[in-house]
Coordinates of C-alpha atoms in Angstrom, one line a residue:
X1 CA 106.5 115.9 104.5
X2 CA 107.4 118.0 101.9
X3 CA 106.0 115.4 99.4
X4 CA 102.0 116.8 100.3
X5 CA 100.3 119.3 101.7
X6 CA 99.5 118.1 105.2
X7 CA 95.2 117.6 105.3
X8 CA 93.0 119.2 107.5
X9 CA 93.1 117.9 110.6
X10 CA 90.1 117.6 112.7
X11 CA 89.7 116.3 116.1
X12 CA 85.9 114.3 116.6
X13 CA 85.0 110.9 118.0
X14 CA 86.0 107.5 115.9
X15 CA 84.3 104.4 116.3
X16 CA 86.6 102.0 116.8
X17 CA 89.7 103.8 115.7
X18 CA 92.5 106.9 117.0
X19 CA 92.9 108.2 113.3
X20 CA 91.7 108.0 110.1
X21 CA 92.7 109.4 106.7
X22 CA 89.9 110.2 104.6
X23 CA 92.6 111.9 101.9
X24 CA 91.5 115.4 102.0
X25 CA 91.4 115.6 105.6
X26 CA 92.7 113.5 108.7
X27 CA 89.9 112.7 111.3
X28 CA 91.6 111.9 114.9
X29 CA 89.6 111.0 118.1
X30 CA 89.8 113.1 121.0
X31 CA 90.7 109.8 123.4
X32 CA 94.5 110.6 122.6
X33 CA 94.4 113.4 124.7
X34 CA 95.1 111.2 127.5
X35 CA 98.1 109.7 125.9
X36 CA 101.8 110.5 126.2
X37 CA 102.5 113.3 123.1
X38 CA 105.5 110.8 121.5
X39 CA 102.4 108.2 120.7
X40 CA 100.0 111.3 119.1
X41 CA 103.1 112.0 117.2
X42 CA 103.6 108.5 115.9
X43 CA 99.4 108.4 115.3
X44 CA 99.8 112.1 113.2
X45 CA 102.6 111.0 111.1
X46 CA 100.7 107.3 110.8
X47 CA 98.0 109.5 109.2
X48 CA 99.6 111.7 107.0
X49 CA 101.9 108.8 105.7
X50 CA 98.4 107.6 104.4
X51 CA 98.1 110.5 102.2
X52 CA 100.8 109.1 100.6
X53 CA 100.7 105.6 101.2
X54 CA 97.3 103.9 101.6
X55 CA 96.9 100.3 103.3
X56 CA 99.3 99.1 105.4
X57 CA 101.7 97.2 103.5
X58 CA 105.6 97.1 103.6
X59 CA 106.3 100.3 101.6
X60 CA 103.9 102.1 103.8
X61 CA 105.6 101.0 107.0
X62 CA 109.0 101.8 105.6
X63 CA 107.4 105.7 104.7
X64 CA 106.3 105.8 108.3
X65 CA 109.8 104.6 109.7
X66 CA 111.8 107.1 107.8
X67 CA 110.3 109.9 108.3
X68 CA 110.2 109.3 112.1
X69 CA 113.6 108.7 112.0
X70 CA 113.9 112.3 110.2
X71 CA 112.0 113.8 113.2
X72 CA 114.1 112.5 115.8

């Protein structure tokens, strides 16, 4: 992600959600703990392709998909 500077990340309860981008910093819910650390990857990088991308519209899923594909 050299596009940004990654946000502040901050682990608290979500209602309702894993993640959220609030643009400045990246709020994630402490229930992923419990998953498997491939899925929190996918859920970070979900995240901070929102700093770039917001919605969830074609061009956002393609940002997503590359730059997993770069991490692999």
């Amino acid at each position: 992600f050299k596009e940004i500077n990654i946000p502040k990340i901050i682990v608290k309860p979500i209602k309702g959600y894993l993640g959220y981008n609030y643009i400045d910093h990246i709020v994630i819910s402490p229930v992923i703990a419990k998953y498997d650390i491939k899925y929190i990857k996918v859920l970070l990088y979900h995240e901070i392709c929102h700093s770039l991308i917001r919605g969830h519209g074609e061009n956002f899923y393609n940002l997503l998909d590359k730059k997993l594909e770069a991490s692999s």
